[in-house]
Coordinates of C-alpha atoms in Angstrom, one line a residue:
M62 CA -39.4 13.3 -23.2
W63 CA -35.8 13.0 -24.0
G64 CA -34.8 11.1 -27.1
R65 CA -33.0 7.9 -26.4
L66 CA -29.2 8.2 -26.7
F67 CA -27.1 5.7 -28.6
L68 CA -23.4 5.5 -28.1
G69 CA -20.7 4.5 -30.7
M70 CA -17.1 4.0 -29.7
A71 CA -13.7 3.9 -31.3
I72 CA -10.3 3.6 -29.6
L73 CA -7.6 6.0 -30.8
I74 CA -4.0 5.2 -30.0
T75 CA -1.4 7.9 -30.0
T76 CA 2.3 7.9 -29.1
V77 CA 3.4 10.0 -26.1
A78 CA 7.1 10.4 -25.1
I79 CA 7.7 9.7 -21.4
G80 CA 10.0 12.3 -19.9
C81 CA 13.0 11.5 -17.7
G82 CA 13.2 14.6 -15.6
G83 CA 15.0 14.5 -12.2
G84 CA 16.3 16.7 -9.5
S85 CA 19.9 17.2 -8.6
M86 CA 21.0 15.2 -5.5
T87 CA 23.9 17.3 -4.7
N88 CA 24.2 18.0 -0.9
H89 CA 25.3 21.4 0.3
A90 CA 26.7 22.5 3.6
V91 CA 24.1 22.8 6.2
A92 CA 24.1 25.8 8.6
A93 CA 24.7 25.2 12.3
G94 CA 21.6 23.9 14.1
K95 CA 19.6 23.7 10.9
L96 CA 17.9 21.0 8.8
A97 CA 18.1 20.9 5.0
V98 CA 16.2 19.0 2.4
T99 CA 17.7 18.3 -1.0
P100 CA 17.1 18.6 -3.8
S101 CA 14.9 21.7 -3.5
T102 CA 12.9 20.7 -6.6
L103 CA 11.9 17.3 -7.9
D104 CA 10.9 17.2 -11.5
F105 CA 9.1 13.9 -12.5
G106 CA 8.7 14.9 -16.1
Q107 CA 5.9 13.0 -17.9
V108 CA 4.3 9.9 -16.3
E109 CA 1.6 7.9 -18.0
V110 CA -1.7 7.6 -16.1
G111 CA -1.8 4.2 -14.3
M112 CA 2.0 4.2 -13.9
D113 CA 4.2 5.8 -11.2
K114 CA 7.7 7.2 -10.9
H115 CA 9.9 7.5 -7.8
Q116 CA 12.6 9.9 -6.8
T117 CA 14.7 10.2 -3.7
G118 CA 15.2 13.2 -1.5
T119 CA 17.4 13.6 1.6
L120 CA 17.3 15.3 5.0
T121 CA 20.6 16.5 6.4
T122 CA 21.5 18.1 9.7
G123 CA 24.2 20.6 10.5
D124 CA 26.5 20.3 13.5
S125 CA 23.8 19.3 16.0
S126 CA 21.2 16.6 16.6
I127 CA 17.7 17.4 15.3
T128 CA 14.4 15.6 15.8
V129 CA 12.0 15.7 12.8
T130 CA 8.4 15.3 14.1
S131 CA 6.4 15.2 10.9
A132 CA 6.1 15.9 7.2
D133 CA 3.3 17.6 5.3
W134 CA 2.9 17.4 1.6
T135 CA 0.4 18.6 -1.0
G136 CA -0.2 17.9 -4.7
D137 CA -2.4 15.5 -6.7
G138 CA -0.8 12.1 -7.2
Y139 CA 2.2 12.5 -4.8
S140 CA 3.0 10.3 -1.8
V141 CA 5.9 10.0 0.6
S142 CA 7.5 6.8 2.0
G143 CA 10.7 5.5 3.4
I144 CA 10.8 7.7 6.5
V145 CA 9.1 7.2 9.9
F146 CA 8.5 10.0 12.4
P147 CA 9.6 11.1 14.9
L148 CA 13.1 10.8 13.6
T149 CA 16.2 12.0 15.3
L150 CA 19.2 12.8 13.1
R151 CA 22.7 13.0 14.6
A152 CA 24.9 15.9 13.8
G153 CA 25.9 15.7 10.1
Q154 CA 23.6 12.7 9.4
T155 CA 21.8 12.3 6.1
V156 CA 18.5 10.3 5.8
P157 CA 16.8 9.5 2.5
F158 CA 13.1 9.4 1.7
K159 CA 11.1 8.5 -1.4
I160 CA 8.6 10.6 -3.3
T161 CA 6.2 8.8 -5.7
F162 CA 4.2 10.5 -8.4
A163 CA 1.2 8.5 -9.7
P164 CA -0.9 10.9 -11.7
S165 CA -4.7 10.4 -11.4
G166 CA -5.3 12.1 -14.7
V167 CA -3.8 13.9 -17.7
G168 CA -2.2 17.3 -17.0
G169 CA 0.3 19.1 -14.9
S170 CA 0.5 18.6 -11.1
A171 CA 2.5 20.7 -8.7
G172 CA 3.1 20.0 -5.0
K173 CA 5.5 20.4 -2.2
I174 CA 6.7 18.8 1.1
S175 CA 7.7 20.5 4.3
F176 CA 9.3 19.1 7.4
Q177 CA 8.5 20.0 11.0
S178 CA 11.3 19.7 13.5
D179 CA 12.8 21.2 16.7
A180 CA 15.3 23.2 14.5
G181 CA 13.0 26.2 14.5
Q182 CA 12.7 26.3 10.6
V183 CA 10.5 24.5 8.0
P184 CA 12.7 23.2 5.1
Q185 CA 10.7 22.5 1.9
A186 CA 11.0 20.9 -1.5
A187 CA 8.8 21.4 -4.5
F188 CA 7.4 18.8 -6.9
Q189 CA 6.3 19.0 -10.5
G190 CA 5.1 16.4 -13.0
K191 CA 2.7 15.8 -15.8
G192 CA 0.2 13.0 -16.2
T193 CA 0.0 11.7 -19.8
S194 CA -1.8 9.0 -21.7
G195 CA -0.7 7.0 -24.7
H196 CA -4.3 6.2 -25.4
S197 CA -7.6 8.0 -25.7
V198 CA -11.2 6.9 -26.1
S199 CA -13.4 8.7 -28.7
L200 CA -17.2 8.5 -27.9
A201 CA -20.0 9.5 -30.3
W202 CA -23.8 9.1 -30.0
H203 CA -27.0 10.2 -31.8
P204 CA -28.2 13.6 -30.6
A205 CA -31.3 13.9 -28.5
V206 CA -34.5 14.7 -30.4
N207 CA -35.4 17.4 -27.9
S208 CA -33.6 20.8 -27.6
V209 CA -30.6 20.4 -25.3
V210 CA -27.8 22.6 -24.2
G211 CA -25.3 19.8 -24.2
Y212 CA -24.4 16.4 -22.8
N213 CA -22.6 15.1 -19.7
V214 CA -20.2 12.1 -19.9
Y215 CA -19.7 9.7 -17.0
R216 CA -17.1 7.0 -16.5
R217 CA -16.5 4.1 -14.2
L218 CA -13.5 1.8 -13.9
A219 CA -13.7 -2.0 -14.1
S220 CA -17.4 -2.4 -13.6
S221 CA -20.7 -1.2 -15.1
Q222 CA -22.4 -1.3 -11.7
G223 CA -22.2 1.4 -9.1
P224 CA -21.6 5.2 -9.2
Y225 CA -20.1 6.8 -12.3
A226 CA -17.9 9.9 -12.1
K227 CA -18.6 12.8 -14.5
I228 CA -15.5 13.6 -16.6
N229 CA -16.5 16.8 -18.4
T230 CA -16.6 20.1 -16.6
D231 CA -19.5 21.8 -18.5
P232 CA -22.1 20.2 -20.7
N233 CA -20.5 19.2 -24.0
P234 CA -22.3 21.0 -26.8
E235 CA -21.7 18.3 -29.4
P236 CA -22.7 14.5 -29.2
T237 CA -19.0 13.5 -29.2
F238 CA -16.3 13.4 -26.5
T239 CA -12.7 12.3 -26.3
D240 CA -11.4 10.9 -23.0
A241 CA -7.6 11.3 -22.9
G242 CA -7.3 10.3 -19.2
V243 CA -7.3 6.5 -19.6
A244 CA -4.6 4.1 -18.5
S245 CA -3.1 1.1 -20.4
G246 CA -4.7 -2.3 -19.7
K247 CA -7.7 -0.9 -17.9
T248 CA -11.4 -1.4 -18.7
Y249 CA -13.8 1.5 -18.5
F250 CA -17.6 1.9 -18.8
Y251 CA -19.2 5.1 -20.1
V252 CA -22.7 6.6 -20.0
T253 CA -24.0 9.9 -21.2
T254 CA -26.9 12.2 -20.4
A255 CA -28.6 15.1 -22.2
V256 CA -28.9 18.4 -20.3
N257 CA -31.8 20.8 -20.9
H258 CA -31.9 24.6 -20.5
N259 CA -32.9 24.2 -16.8
G260 CA -29.9 22.0 -16.1
K261 CA -31.9 18.8 -15.8
E262 CA -30.4 15.6 -17.1
S263 CA -32.0 12.8 -19.0
T264 CA -31.8 9.2 -17.7
P265 CA -28.3 7.8 -18.5
S266 CA -27.7 5.9 -21.8
K267 CA -26.9 2.2 -21.8
P268 CA -23.3 1.7 -20.6
I269 CA -20.6 1.0 -23.2
Q270 CA -17.4 -0.9 -22.3
V271 CA -14.0 0.0 -23.5
T272 CA -10.8 -2.0 -22.8
I273 CA -7.5 -0.1 -23.3
P274 CA -4.5 -2.0 -24.8
N275 CA -1.5 -2.7 -22.7
S276 CA 0.9 -1.1 -25.0

């Protein structure tokens, strides 16, 4: 049988500088019959998990009318708004759109957007940003009495009931874990399990509740 796991908790608060990166919004001349997106790169800098940051891009036509049929974008935490398709731009017209970066976790995130149109080309813009957290949660528990290869840590937002999501990639060899992907003002619940050499997990520990400060 697995030994019962007991969790202890402490909240560690650190200071993280929030970046103010941004792309250039300078328009350049657009070739005849073409569609251009500016800026070509949007840098969101550092954004705290649970917050978001907006930047504006523009679509510009050359000397002829172009119909933009759709936009495709990729990248964790990015969304596009402020533009509805299909959209017909007159010759020389500029139309803005908004990109929002709301990181789901700590770490860098890259993405891009591309526009489909009847111009016979696919203009693109690239995104980059980094999710940060001004807070972290340090968890510690008594080790299992049986031989184990490590521990898994699971987290759930707002409620102790329902499915928990595992937040470590591989079994953690020590009975401690630091979660740096938490957001200000949120309440989290944690459980942990012990993992044996066959990859089997023990029953989860009793949930522990942690509320992150707003500042």
